[in-house]
Tab-separated table of C-alpha atoms in Angstrom:
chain	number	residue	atom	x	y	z
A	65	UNK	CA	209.641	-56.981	-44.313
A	66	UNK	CA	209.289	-58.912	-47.328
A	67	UNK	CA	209.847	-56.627	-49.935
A	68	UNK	CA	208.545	-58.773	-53.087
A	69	UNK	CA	206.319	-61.848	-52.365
A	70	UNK	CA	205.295	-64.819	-54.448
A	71	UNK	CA	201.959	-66.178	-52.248
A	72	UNK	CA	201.654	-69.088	-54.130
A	73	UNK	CA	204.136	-71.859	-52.988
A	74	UNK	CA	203.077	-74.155	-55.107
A	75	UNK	CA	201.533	-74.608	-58.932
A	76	UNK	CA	200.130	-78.214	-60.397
A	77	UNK	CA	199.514	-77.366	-64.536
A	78	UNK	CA	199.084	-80.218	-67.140
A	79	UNK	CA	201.533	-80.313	-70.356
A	80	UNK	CA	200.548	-78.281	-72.875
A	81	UNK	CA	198.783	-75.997	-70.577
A	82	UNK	CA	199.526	-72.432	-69.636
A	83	UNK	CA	201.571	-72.013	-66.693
A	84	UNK	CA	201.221	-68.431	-64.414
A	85	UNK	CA	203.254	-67.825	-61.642
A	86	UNK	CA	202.887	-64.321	-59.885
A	87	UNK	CA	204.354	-62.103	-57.638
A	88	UNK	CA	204.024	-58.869	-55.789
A	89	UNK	CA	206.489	-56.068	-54.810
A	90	UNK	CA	205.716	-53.211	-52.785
A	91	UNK	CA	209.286	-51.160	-53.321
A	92	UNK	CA	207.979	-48.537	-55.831
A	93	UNK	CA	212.006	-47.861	-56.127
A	94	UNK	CA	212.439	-51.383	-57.776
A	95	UNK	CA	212.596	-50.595	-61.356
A	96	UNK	CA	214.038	-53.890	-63.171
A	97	UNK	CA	212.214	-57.378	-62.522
A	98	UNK	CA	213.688	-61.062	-63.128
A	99	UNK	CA	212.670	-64.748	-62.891
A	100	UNK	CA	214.954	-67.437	-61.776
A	101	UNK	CA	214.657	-71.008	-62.234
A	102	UNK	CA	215.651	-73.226	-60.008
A	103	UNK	CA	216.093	-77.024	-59.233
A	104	UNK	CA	217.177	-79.048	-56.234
A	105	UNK	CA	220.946	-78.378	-55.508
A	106	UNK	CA	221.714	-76.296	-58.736
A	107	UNK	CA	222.341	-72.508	-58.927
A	108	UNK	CA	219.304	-70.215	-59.939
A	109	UNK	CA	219.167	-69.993	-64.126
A	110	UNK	CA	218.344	-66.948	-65.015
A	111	UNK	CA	215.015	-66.354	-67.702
A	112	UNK	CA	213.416	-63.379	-68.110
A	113	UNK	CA	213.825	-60.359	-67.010
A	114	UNK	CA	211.701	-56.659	-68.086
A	115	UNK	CA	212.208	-53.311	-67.320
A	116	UNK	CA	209.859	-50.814	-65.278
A	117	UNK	CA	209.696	-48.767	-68.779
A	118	UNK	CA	207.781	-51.979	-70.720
A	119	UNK	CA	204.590	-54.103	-69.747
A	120	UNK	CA	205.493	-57.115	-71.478
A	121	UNK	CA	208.292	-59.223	-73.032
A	122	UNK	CA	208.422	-62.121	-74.324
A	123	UNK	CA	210.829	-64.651	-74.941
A	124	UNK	CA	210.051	-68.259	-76.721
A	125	UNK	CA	207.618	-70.131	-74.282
A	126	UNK	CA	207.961	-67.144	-71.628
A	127	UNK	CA	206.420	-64.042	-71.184
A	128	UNK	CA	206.485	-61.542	-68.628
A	129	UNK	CA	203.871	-59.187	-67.386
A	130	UNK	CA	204.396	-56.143	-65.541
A	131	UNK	CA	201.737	-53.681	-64.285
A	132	UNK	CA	203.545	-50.797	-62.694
A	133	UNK	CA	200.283	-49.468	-60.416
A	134	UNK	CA	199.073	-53.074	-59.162
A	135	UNK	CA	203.075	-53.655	-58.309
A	136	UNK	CA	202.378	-56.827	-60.030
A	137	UNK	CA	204.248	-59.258	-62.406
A	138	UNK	CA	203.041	-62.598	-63.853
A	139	UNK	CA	205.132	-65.618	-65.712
A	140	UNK	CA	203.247	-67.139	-68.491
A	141	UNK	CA	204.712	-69.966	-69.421
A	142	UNK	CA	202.994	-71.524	-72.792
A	143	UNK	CA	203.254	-74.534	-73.816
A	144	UNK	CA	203.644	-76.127	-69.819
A	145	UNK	CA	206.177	-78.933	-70.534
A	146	UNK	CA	207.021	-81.750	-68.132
A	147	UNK	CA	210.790	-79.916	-67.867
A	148	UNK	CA	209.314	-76.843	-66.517
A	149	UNK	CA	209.158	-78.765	-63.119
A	150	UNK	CA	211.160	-76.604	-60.844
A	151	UNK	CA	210.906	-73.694	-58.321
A	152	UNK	CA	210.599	-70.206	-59.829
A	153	UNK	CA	211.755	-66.874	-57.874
A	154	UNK	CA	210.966	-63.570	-58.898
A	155	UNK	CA	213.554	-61.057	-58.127
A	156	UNK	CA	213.363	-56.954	-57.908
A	157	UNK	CA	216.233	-54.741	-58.316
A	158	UNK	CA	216.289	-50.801	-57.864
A	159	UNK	CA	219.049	-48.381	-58.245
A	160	UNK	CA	221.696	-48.918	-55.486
A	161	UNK	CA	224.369	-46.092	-57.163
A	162	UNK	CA	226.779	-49.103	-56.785
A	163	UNK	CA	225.312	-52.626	-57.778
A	164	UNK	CA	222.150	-53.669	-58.875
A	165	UNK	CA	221.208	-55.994	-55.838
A	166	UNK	CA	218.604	-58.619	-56.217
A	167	UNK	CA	215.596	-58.895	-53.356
A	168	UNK	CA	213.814	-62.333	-54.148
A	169	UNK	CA	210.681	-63.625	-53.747
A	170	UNK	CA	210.247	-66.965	-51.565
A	171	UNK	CA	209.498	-68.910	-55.071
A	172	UNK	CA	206.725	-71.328	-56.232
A	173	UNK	CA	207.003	-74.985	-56.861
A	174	UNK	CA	205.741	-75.622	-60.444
A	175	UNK	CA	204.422	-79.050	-61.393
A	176	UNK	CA	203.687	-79.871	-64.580
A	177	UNK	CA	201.863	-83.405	-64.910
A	178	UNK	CA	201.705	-85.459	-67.930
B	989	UNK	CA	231.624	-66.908	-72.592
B	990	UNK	CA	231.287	-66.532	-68.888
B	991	UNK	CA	231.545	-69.389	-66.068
B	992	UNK	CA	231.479	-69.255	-62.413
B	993	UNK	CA	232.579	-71.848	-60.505
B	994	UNK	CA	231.932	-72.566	-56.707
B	995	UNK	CA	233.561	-75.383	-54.553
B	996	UNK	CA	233.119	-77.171	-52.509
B	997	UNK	CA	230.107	-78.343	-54.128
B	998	UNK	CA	229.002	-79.966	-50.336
B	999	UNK	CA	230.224	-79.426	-46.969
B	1000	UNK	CA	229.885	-81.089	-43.307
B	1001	UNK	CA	231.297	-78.567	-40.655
B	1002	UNK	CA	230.911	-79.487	-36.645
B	1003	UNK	CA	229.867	-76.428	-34.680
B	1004	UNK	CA	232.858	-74.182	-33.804
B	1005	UNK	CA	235.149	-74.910	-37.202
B	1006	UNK	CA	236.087	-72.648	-39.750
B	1007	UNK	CA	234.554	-72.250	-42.979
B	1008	UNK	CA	236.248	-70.978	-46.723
B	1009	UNK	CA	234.046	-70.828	-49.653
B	1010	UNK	CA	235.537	-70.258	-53.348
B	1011	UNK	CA	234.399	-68.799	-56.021
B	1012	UNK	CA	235.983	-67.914	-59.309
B	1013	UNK	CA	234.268	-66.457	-62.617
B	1014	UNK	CA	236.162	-66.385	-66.305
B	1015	UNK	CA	235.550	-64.939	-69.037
B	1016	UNK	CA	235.162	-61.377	-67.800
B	1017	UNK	CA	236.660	-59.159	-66.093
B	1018	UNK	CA	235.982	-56.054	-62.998
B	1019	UNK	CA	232.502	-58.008	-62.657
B	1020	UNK	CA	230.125	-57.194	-59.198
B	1021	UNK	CA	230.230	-60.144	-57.246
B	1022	UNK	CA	227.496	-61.357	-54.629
B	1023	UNK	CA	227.208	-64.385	-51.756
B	1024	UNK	CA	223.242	-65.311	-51.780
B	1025	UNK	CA	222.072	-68.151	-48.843
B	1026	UNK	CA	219.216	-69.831	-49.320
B	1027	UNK	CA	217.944	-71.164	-45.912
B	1028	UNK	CA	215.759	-74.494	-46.297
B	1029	UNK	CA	212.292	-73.167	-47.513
B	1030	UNK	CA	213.208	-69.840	-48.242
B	1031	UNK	CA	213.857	-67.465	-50.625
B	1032	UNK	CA	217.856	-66.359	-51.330
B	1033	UNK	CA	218.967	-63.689	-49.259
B	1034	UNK	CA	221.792	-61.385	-50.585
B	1035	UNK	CA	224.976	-61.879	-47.742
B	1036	UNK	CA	227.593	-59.634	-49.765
B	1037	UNK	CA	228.300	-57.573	-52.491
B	1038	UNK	CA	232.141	-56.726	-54.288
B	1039	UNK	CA	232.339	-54.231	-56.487
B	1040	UNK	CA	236.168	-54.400	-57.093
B	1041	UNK	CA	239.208	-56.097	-55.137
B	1042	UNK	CA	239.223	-55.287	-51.470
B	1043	UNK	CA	235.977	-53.563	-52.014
B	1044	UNK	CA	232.716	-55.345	-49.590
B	1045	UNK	CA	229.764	-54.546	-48.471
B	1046	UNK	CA	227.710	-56.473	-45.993
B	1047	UNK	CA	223.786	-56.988	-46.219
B	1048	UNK	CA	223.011	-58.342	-42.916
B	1049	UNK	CA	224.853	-58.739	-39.991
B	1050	UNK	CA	225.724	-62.411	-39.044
B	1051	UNK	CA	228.711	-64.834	-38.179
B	1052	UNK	CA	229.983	-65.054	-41.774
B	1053	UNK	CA	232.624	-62.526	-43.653
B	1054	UNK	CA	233.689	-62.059	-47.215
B	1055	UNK	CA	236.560	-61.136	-49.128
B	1056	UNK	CA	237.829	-60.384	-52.774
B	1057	UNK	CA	241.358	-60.920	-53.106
B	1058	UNK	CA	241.949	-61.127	-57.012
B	1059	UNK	CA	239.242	-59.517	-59.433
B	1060	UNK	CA	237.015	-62.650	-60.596
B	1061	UNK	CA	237.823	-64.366	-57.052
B	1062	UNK	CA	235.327	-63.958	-54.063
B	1063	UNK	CA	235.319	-65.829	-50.830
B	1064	UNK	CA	232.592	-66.199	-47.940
B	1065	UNK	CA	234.423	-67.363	-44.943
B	1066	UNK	CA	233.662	-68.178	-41.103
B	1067	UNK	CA	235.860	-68.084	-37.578
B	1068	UNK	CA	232.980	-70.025	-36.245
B	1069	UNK	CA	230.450	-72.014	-37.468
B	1070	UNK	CA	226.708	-71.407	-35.895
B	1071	UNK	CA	224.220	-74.142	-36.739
B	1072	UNK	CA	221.928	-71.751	-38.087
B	1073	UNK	CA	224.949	-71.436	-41.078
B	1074	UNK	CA	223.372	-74.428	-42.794
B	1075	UNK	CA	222.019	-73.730	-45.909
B	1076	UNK	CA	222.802	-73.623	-49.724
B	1077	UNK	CA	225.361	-70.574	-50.999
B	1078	UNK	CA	225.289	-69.278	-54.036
B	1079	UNK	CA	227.598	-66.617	-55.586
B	1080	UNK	CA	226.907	-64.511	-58.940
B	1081	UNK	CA	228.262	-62.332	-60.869
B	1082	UNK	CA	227.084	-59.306	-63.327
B	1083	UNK	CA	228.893	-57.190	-65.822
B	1084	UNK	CA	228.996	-54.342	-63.248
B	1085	UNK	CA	226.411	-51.850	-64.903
B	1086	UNK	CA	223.963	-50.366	-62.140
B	1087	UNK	CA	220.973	-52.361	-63.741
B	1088	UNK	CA	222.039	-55.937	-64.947
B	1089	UNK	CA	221.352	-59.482	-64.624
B	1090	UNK	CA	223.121	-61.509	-62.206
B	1091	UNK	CA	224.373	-65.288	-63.142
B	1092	UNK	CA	224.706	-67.925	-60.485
B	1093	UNK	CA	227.212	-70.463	-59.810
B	1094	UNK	CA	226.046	-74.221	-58.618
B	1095	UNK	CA	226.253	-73.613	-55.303
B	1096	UNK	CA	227.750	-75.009	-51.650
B	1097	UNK	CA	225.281	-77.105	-49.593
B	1098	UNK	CA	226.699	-76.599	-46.147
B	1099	UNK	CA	225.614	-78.768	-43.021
B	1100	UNK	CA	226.583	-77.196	-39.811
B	1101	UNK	CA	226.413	-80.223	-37.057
């Protein structure tokens, strides 16, 4: 059961374009949402993240959209740039009483093209 | 500021041999720990979680086991390696609150043969 899903595998933008990447979670318990960057070989880098309490944050190029009753959040990535290129996971966490334990998405392959 | 390493960095097992993965984090201390595999194509896939020394829980049930033996120490390790145990592992580490974002090391490509 694939608890948060990114249907898009893949993503081709231009530079200087906006970049969305999206994914869906249906745990209505998940109450804290982050994306991950990722290239080949590395360790996932950590970007944004927002809280079940706000709709939106925003951080330099990236902003994060969440909408609660679609179980929804969106990447917006503005201006693309050609070091975007990577694979980008979303990741849900809920409250375990313990640790706060990451379910990820399968990611999408951005592109951006010059 | 914080670090995590991992090592090795890449790994060639035959079928049947042991494995020991490392990971150390500095520049904190009593942080949650977590092994993450990420199968070719997939998504990661939470293996463990340490919330202090001697303390682990298991996610899913497989051929691997972890254990914490120091605080900011965590290690993934195998009797026998499966072929299906091929795949990239990544550990992380948070500052232990409930809700809190988790930072990955570089990862351990591991080719099971």
């Amino acid at each position: 059961d694939q608890q948060v899903k990114q249907n898009s595998p893949s993503l081709s933008v231009q530079e200087g374009r906006i970049s969305i990447l999206n994914c869906d979670y249906t745990n209505s318990m998940f109450d804290y949402f982050l994306w991950y960057k990722k290239y080949p070989a590395e360790g996932p880098t950590f970007l944004i993240s927002i809280s079940s309490i706000k709709d939106k944050n925003e951080d330099g190029r990236f902003t994060v959209f969440l909408n609660k009753s679609a179980k929804h959040l969106s990447l917006h990535i503005v201006p693309s740039q050609p070091g975007d290129s990577a694979v980008y996971f979303c990741a849900a966490s809920g409250n375990t009483g313990t640790a706060s334990k990451l379910t990820f998405g399968t990611g999408t392959r951005l592109q951006v093209t010059l | 500021s914080q670090t995590i390493h991992q090592w090795p960095a890449t790994l060639v097992q035959p079928v049947g041999s042991p494995l020991s993965l490392e990971c150390t984090v500095e520049g904190t201390s009593n942080p949650n720990l977590y092994w993450y595999r990420q199968a070719a194509g997939r998504g990661l896939q939470l293996l463990f979680y340490s919330v202090g020394i001697g303390q682990i829980s298991s996610e899913v049930p497989q051929n691997l086991s972890a254990s914490r033996p120091q605080d900011r120490q965590f290690i993934l390790s195998s009797k026998k390696l499966l072929l299906s145990d091929s795949g990239f592992y990544l550990c992380a580490w948070n500052g232990g609150r409930v809700v809190d974002t988790q930072y990955f090391g570089p990862g351990t490509r591991l080719t099971v043969l």
